[in-house]
Amino acid sequence: SMQYEHILVETRGRVGLVTLNRPAALNALNDRQMEELGHALLAFDGSDDVGCIVLTGSEKAFAAGADITEMAGLNYADVYKSDFITRNWEQIRRVRKPVIAAVAGYALGGGCELAMMCDFIIAADTARFGQPEIKLGIIPGAGGTQRLPRAISKSKAMDMCLTARMMDAEEAERAGLVSRIVPADRLLDEAFAAAEVIAAMSLPTVMMIKESVNRAYETTLGEGLLFERRLFHGTFATEDQKEGMQAFLEKRLPSFKGV
Ligand code: CO8
């Protein structure tokens, strides 16, 4: 186990919650914090008691980017040799259970990229997204030029990355970056409600859906459809498929066991 300095971790029912907790720096993400985040997410991923994960920040900032103080003094050899700082940032890609980003306030630079690494984003009406790296003389380094165009189109992604302007929650929803907008004071409740719905489903089925949707971004349509079909067939090997269909026929709620 690991002592966390910059994140808070708790579980409510079958939902795991990670809160980014460096409010004084608007959750500017440092290496240590990302190491903690990866550790906490993978611990939830490995726990039988957790079916879905929520990642959030503070009221004012989900995260205002990577920590500029930590980056300012680095040179090319430093960042190249350490592969700055993907080692810790990429832990989240290993998580096989769904991770919902609950975003209020600023999600900028690495903060926007971190939100996009999650499976979907629920935004408070106060959320503001942006890739302002260009103003610092750098480019996005954790997926901003790759996930953003896939999420909101080339034109909008170019606009965001080249002008460094911020997008409010309304524009982000219209563009497809976020799945829904909720009032700021309801953000965590709504994120938990969504997570609880997911956590009550069959866990292997939930994980297969995540894996299959993510496959769509890595492959051709034909290969993706084949991948989906094989997983679909696989669901018929689970007891949860029997239970889900039987419950429907008996007009009752299913009780999934994750097997
Ligand atoms: N890094 C370090 N400190 C920060 C950051 C940051 N990204 N953002 C805010 N802070 C600090 C401020 O320095 C300030 O500290 P202090 O009180 O000690 O002066 C404190 O947080 C509060 O911030 P402000 O006083 O600036 O608050 P405002 O409400 O006036 O402004 C803003 C809020 C607009 C969000 C402003 O803080 C801002 O512009 N922040 C920087 C945003 C930014 O440029 N983000 C991109 C960073 S670069 C990046 O993320 C690259 C990611 C690459 C990932 C690679 C992984 C492999």
mmCIF file of N, CA, C and O in Angstrom, residues 10-18 40-41 43-55 95-101 118-120 122 180 190-203 206-207 210:
data_model
loop_
_atom_site.group_PDB
_atom_site.id
_atom_site.type_symbol
_atom_site.label_atom_id
_atom_site.label_comp_id
_atom_site.label_asym_id
_atom_site.label_seq_id
_atom_site.Cartn_x
_atom_site.Cartn_y
_atom_site.Cartn_z
ATOM 1 N N GLU A 10 -11.682 6.982 -1.686
ATOM 2 C CA GLU A 10 -12.712 6.348 -0.859
ATOM 3 C C GLU A 10 -13.596 5.466 -1.732
ATOM 4 O O GLU A 10 -13.577 5.575 -2.965
ATOM 5 N N THR A 11 -14.361 4.571 -1.106
ATOM 6 C CA THR A 11 -15.364 3.824 -1.853
ATOM 7 C C THR A 11 -16.728 4.090 -1.243
ATOM 8 O O THR A 11 -16.853 4.255 -0.033
ATOM 9 N N ARG A 12 -17.730 4.203 -2.114
ATOM 10 C CA ARG A 12 -19.125 4.290 -1.660
ATOM 11 C C ARG A 12 -19.862 3.183 -2.387
ATOM 12 O O ARG A 12 -19.980 3.210 -3.606
ATOM 13 N N GLY A 13 -20.345 2.215 -1.632
ATOM 14 C CA GLY A 13 -20.932 1.045 -2.282
ATOM 15 C C GLY A 13 -19.890 0.393 -3.167
ATOM 16 O O GLY A 13 -18.744 0.187 -2.741
ATOM 17 N N ARG A 14 -20.269 0.135 -4.419
ATOM 18 C CA ARG A 14 -19.326 -0.510 -5.347
ATOM 19 C C ARG A 14 -18.637 0.501 -6.265
ATOM 20 O O ARG A 14 -18.123 0.146 -7.320
ATOM 21 N N VAL A 15 -18.661 1.775 -5.847
ATOM 22 C CA VAL A 15 -18.023 2.818 -6.643
ATOM 23 C C VAL A 15 -16.766 3.320 -5.937
ATOM 24 O O VAL A 15 -16.798 3.657 -4.751
ATOM 25 N N GLY A 16 -15.659 3.343 -6.666
ATOM 26 C CA GLY A 16 -14.416 3.893 -6.130
ATOM 27 C C GLY A 16 -14.284 5.345 -6.556
ATOM 28 O O GLY A 16 -14.534 5.677 -7.715
ATOM 29 N N LEU A 17 -13.907 6.205 -5.621
ATOM 30 C CA LEU A 17 -13.747 7.629 -5.932
ATOM 31 C C LEU A 17 -12.307 8.054 -5.695
ATOM 32 O O LEU A 17 -11.747 7.800 -4.623
ATOM 33 N N VAL A 18 -11.712 8.707 -6.693
ATOM 34 C CA VAL A 18 -10.405 9.335 -6.509
ATOM 35 C C VAL A 18 -10.581 10.833 -6.720
ATOM 36 O O VAL A 18 -11.127 11.264 -7.745
ATOM 37 N N ALA A 40 -3.778 4.191 -7.198
ATOM 38 C CA ALA A 40 -5.141 4.103 -6.657
ATOM 39 C C ALA A 40 -6.101 3.490 -7.681
ATOM 40 O O ALA A 40 -6.942 2.647 -7.342
ATOM 41 N N LEU A 41 -5.957 3.905 -8.938
ATOM 42 C CA LEU A 41 -6.850 3.376 -9.974
ATOM 43 C C LEU A 41 -6.628 1.879 -10.154
ATOM 44 O O LEU A 41 -7.590 1.104 -10.263
ATOM 45 N N ALA A 43 -5.472 -0.174 -7.963
ATOM 46 C CA ALA A 43 -5.959 -0.883 -6.774
ATOM 47 C C ALA A 43 -7.473 -1.109 -6.883
ATOM 48 O O ALA A 43 -7.970 -2.209 -6.616
ATOM 49 N N PHE A 44 -8.204 -0.087 -7.301
ATOM 50 C CA PHE A 44 -9.652 -0.254 -7.514
ATOM 51 C C PHE A 44 -9.911 -1.282 -8.611
ATOM 52 O O PHE A 44 -10.827 -2.089 -8.532
ATOM 53 N N ASP A 45 -9.091 -1.220 -9.656
ATOM 54 C CA ASP A 45 -9.269 -2.136 -10.785
ATOM 55 C C ASP A 45 -9.136 -3.587 -10.327
ATOM 56 O O ASP A 45 -9.830 -4.470 -10.826
ATOM 57 N N GLY A 46 -8.257 -3.802 -9.370
ATOM 58 C CA GLY A 46 -8.012 -5.153 -8.891
ATOM 59 C C GLY A 46 -8.929 -5.589 -7.762
ATOM 60 O O GLY A 46 -8.835 -6.734 -7.298
ATOM 61 N N SER A 47 -9.801 -4.706 -7.311
ATOM 62 C CA SER A 47 -10.648 -5.033 -6.160
ATOM 63 C C SER A 47 -11.999 -5.598 -6.598
ATOM 64 O O SER A 47 -12.697 -5.001 -7.417
ATOM 65 N N ASP A 48 -12.389 -6.731 -6.017
ATOM 66 C CA ASP A 48 -13.687 -7.325 -6.337
ATOM 67 C C ASP A 48 -14.845 -6.475 -5.834
ATOM 68 O O ASP A 48 -15.987 -6.665 -6.235
ATOM 69 N N ASP A 49 -14.555 -5.541 -4.932
ATOM 70 C CA ASP A 49 -15.627 -4.729 -4.342
ATOM 71 C C ASP A 49 -15.966 -3.484 -5.147
ATOM 72 O O ASP A 49 -16.864 -2.735 -4.786
ATOM 73 N N VAL A 50 -15.218 -3.248 -6.220
ATOM 74 C CA VAL A 50 -15.427 -2.031 -7.013
ATOM 75 C C VAL A 50 -15.855 -2.406 -8.428
ATOM 76 O O VAL A 50 -15.223 -3.240 -9.076
ATOM 77 N N GLY A 51 -16.949 -1.764 -8.897
ATOM 78 C CA GLY A 51 -17.434 -2.040 -10.251
ATOM 79 C C GLY A 51 -17.260 -0.875 -11.195
ATOM 80 O O GLY A 51 -17.354 -1.022 -12.414
ATOM 81 N N CYS A 52 -17.035 0.310 -10.656
ATOM 82 C CA CYS A 52 -16.862 1.502 -11.491
ATOM 83 C C CYS A 52 -16.113 2.557 -10.682
ATOM 84 O O CYS A 52 -16.191 2.571 -9.450
ATOM 85 N N ILE A 53 -15.389 3.423 -11.370
ATOM 86 C CA ILE A 53 -14.521 4.404 -10.706
ATOM 87 C C ILE A 53 -14.909 5.809 -11.164
ATOM 88 O O ILE A 53 -15.229 6.018 -12.339
ATOM 89 N N VAL A 54 -14.887 6.745 -10.232
ATOM 90 C CA VAL A 54 -15.105 8.164 -10.555
ATOM 91 C C VAL A 54 -13.819 8.918 -10.226
ATOM 92 O O VAL A 54 -13.231 8.714 -9.157
ATOM 93 N N LEU A 55 -13.386 9.764 -11.151
ATOM 94 C CA LEU A 55 -12.218 10.624 -10.920
ATOM 95 C C LEU A 55 -12.670 12.067 -10.958
ATOM 96 O O LEU A 55 -13.309 12.496 -11.933
ATOM 97 N N VAL A 95 -6.267 0.481 -16.798
ATOM 98 C CA VAL A 95 -7.463 0.222 -15.994
ATOM 99 C C VAL A 95 -8.557 -0.347 -16.889
ATOM 100 O O VAL A 95 -8.892 0.241 -17.914
ATOM 101 N N ARG A 96 -9.113 -1.497 -16.519
ATOM 102 C CA ARG A 96 -10.078 -2.177 -17.384
ATOM 103 C C ARG A 96 -11.516 -1.941 -16.970
ATOM 104 O O ARG A 96 -12.439 -2.218 -17.730
ATOM 105 N N LYS A 97 -11.705 -1.419 -15.752
ATOM 106 C CA LYS A 97 -13.059 -1.012 -15.345
ATOM 107 C C LYS A 97 -13.307 0.427 -15.812
ATOM 108 O O LYS A 97 -12.355 1.190 -15.971
ATOM 109 N N PRO A 98 -14.587 0.798 -15.976
ATOM 110 C CA PRO A 98 -14.842 2.166 -16.441
ATOM 111 C C PRO A 98 -14.400 3.229 -15.429
ATOM 112 O O PRO A 98 -14.548 3.043 -14.221
ATOM 113 N N VAL A 99 -13.862 4.315 -15.965
ATOM 114 C CA VAL A 99 -13.495 5.474 -15.159
ATOM 115 C C VAL A 99 -14.276 6.677 -15.707
ATOM 116 O O VAL A 99 -14.140 7.025 -16.883
ATOM 117 N N ILE A 100 -15.087 7.274 -14.849
ATOM 118 C CA ILE A 100 -15.855 8.456 -15.246
ATOM 119 C C ILE A 100 -15.137 9.689 -14.710
ATOM 120 O O ILE A 100 -14.826 9.762 -13.522
ATOM 121 N N ALA A 101 -14.878 10.662 -15.579
ATOM 122 C CA ALA A 101 -14.321 11.938 -15.113
ATOM 123 C C ALA A 101 -15.478 12.854 -14.744
ATOM 124 O O ALA A 101 -16.376 13.081 -15.554
ATOM 125 N N CYS A 118 -10.189 9.237 -19.468
ATOM 126 C CA CYS A 118 -11.285 8.528 -18.804
ATOM 127 C C CYS A 118 -12.280 8.060 -19.863
ATOM 128 O O CYS A 118 -12.216 8.456 -21.018
ATOM 129 N N ASP A 119 -13.229 7.216 -19.452
ATOM 130 C CA ASP A 119 -14.123 6.613 -20.443
ATOM 131 C C ASP A 119 -15.234 7.542 -20.881
ATOM 132 O O ASP A 119 -15.656 7.508 -22.020
ATOM 133 N N PHE A 120 -15.742 8.338 -19.974
ATOM 134 C CA PHE A 120 -16.569 9.467 -20.395
ATOM 135 C C PHE A 120 -16.488 10.562 -19.363
ATOM 136 O O PHE A 120 -16.012 10.357 -18.244
ATOM 137 N N ILE A 122 -18.474 13.638 -17.357
ATOM 138 C CA ILE A 122 -19.663 14.372 -16.926
ATOM 139 C C ILE A 122 -19.165 15.741 -16.471
ATOM 140 O O ILE A 122 -18.252 15.835 -15.647
ATOM 141 N N ARG A 180 -22.621 14.639 -20.674
ATOM 142 C CA ARG A 180 -23.731 15.402 -20.117
ATOM 143 C C ARG A 180 -23.214 16.556 -19.267
ATOM 144 O O ARG A 180 -22.084 16.520 -18.788
ATOM 145 N N GLU A 190 -24.454 13.123 -9.390
ATOM 146 C CA GLU A 190 -24.799 12.608 -10.721
ATOM 147 C C GLU A 190 -23.744 11.616 -11.209
ATOM 148 O O GLU A 190 -24.077 10.609 -11.823
ATOM 149 N N ALA A 191 -22.485 11.910 -10.926
ATOM 150 C CA ALA A 191 -21.420 10.987 -11.336
ATOM 151 C C ALA A 191 -21.550 9.668 -10.580
ATOM 152 O O ALA A 191 -21.401 8.580 -11.160
ATOM 153 N N PHE A 192 -21.846 9.753 -9.290
ATOM 154 C CA PHE A 192 -22.054 8.540 -8.501
ATOM 155 C C PHE A 192 -23.260 7.753 -8.998
ATOM 156 O O PHE A 192 -23.220 6.521 -9.066
ATOM 157 N N ALA A 193 -24.337 8.462 -9.321
ATOM 158 C CA ALA A 193 -25.540 7.772 -9.806
ATOM 159 C C ALA A 193 -25.216 6.993 -11.076
ATOM 160 O O ALA A 193 -25.596 5.821 -11.218
ATOM 161 N N ALA A 194 -24.495 7.625 -11.994
ATOM 162 C CA ALA A 194 -24.108 6.936 -13.235
ATOM 163 C C ALA A 194 -23.214 5.741 -12.915
ATOM 164 O O ALA A 194 -23.383 4.646 -13.462
ATOM 165 N N ALA A 195 -22.265 5.959 -12.009
ATOM 166 C CA ALA A 195 -21.316 4.891 -11.659
ATOM 167 C C ALA A 195 -22.034 3.723 -10.974
ATOM 168 O O ALA A 195 -21.688 2.554 -11.196
ATOM 169 N N GLU A 196 -23.037 4.035 -10.165
ATOM 170 C CA GLU A 196 -23.776 2.965 -9.486
ATOM 171 C C GLU A 196 -24.585 2.127 -10.480
ATOM 172 O O GLU A 196 -24.693 0.910 -10.322
ATOM 173 N N VAL A 197 -25.168 2.801 -11.474
ATOM 174 C CA VAL A 197 -25.887 2.063 -12.523
ATOM 175 C C VAL A 197 -24.925 1.064 -13.172
ATOM 176 O O VAL A 197 -25.241 -0.126 -13.324
ATOM 177 N N ILE A 198 -23.747 1.530 -13.522
ATOM 178 C CA ILE A 198 -22.761 0.672 -14.189
ATOM 179 C C ILE A 198 -22.294 -0.444 -13.253
ATOM 180 O O ILE A 198 -22.194 -1.608 -13.656
ATOM 181 N N ALA A 199 -22.043 -0.078 -11.995
ATOM 182 C CA ALA A 199 -21.507 -1.056 -11.035
ATOM 183 C C ALA A 199 -22.505 -2.166 -10.719
ATOM 184 O O ALA A 199 -22.116 -3.223 -10.218
ATOM 185 N N ALA A 200 -23.785 -1.920 -10.996
ATOM 186 C CA ALA A 200 -24.799 -2.958 -10.757
ATOM 187 C C ALA A 200 -24.921 -3.932 -11.932
ATOM 188 O O ALA A 200 -25.587 -4.955 -11.836
ATOM 189 N N MET A 201 -24.283 -3.621 -13.050
ATOM 190 C CA MET A 201 -24.316 -4.507 -14.223
ATOM 191 C C MET A 201 -23.323 -5.649 -14.022
ATOM 192 O O MET A 201 -22.554 -5.674 -13.073
ATOM 193 N N SER A 202 -23.334 -6.577 -14.976
ATOM 194 C CA SER A 202 -22.362 -7.675 -14.943
ATOM 195 C C SER A 202 -20.959 -7.117 -15.190
ATOM 196 O O SER A 202 -20.709 -6.512 -16.241
ATOM 197 N N LEU A 203 -20.054 -7.325 -14.253
ATOM 198 C CA LEU A 203 -18.714 -6.720 -14.399
ATOM 199 C C LEU A 203 -17.976 -7.189 -15.657
ATOM 200 O O LEU A 203 -17.419 -6.361 -16.382
ATOM 201 N N VAL A 206 -19.444 -5.298 -18.530
ATOM 202 C CA VAL A 206 -19.017 -3.899 -18.477
ATOM 203 C C VAL A 206 -17.600 -3.762 -19.041
ATOM 204 O O VAL A 206 -17.317 -2.899 -19.877
ATOM 205 N N MET A 207 -16.717 -4.653 -18.608
ATOM 206 C CA MET A 207 -15.329 -4.575 -19.059
ATOM 207 C C MET A 207 -15.198 -4.865 -20.548
ATOM 208 O O MET A 207 -14.376 -4.254 -21.242
ATOM 209 N N LYS A 210 -16.187 -1.712 -22.485
ATOM 210 C CA LYS A 210 -15.087 -0.740 -22.490
ATOM 211 C C LYS A 210 -13.996 -1.152 -23.485
ATOM 212 O O LYS A 210 -13.527 -0.355 -24.285
#
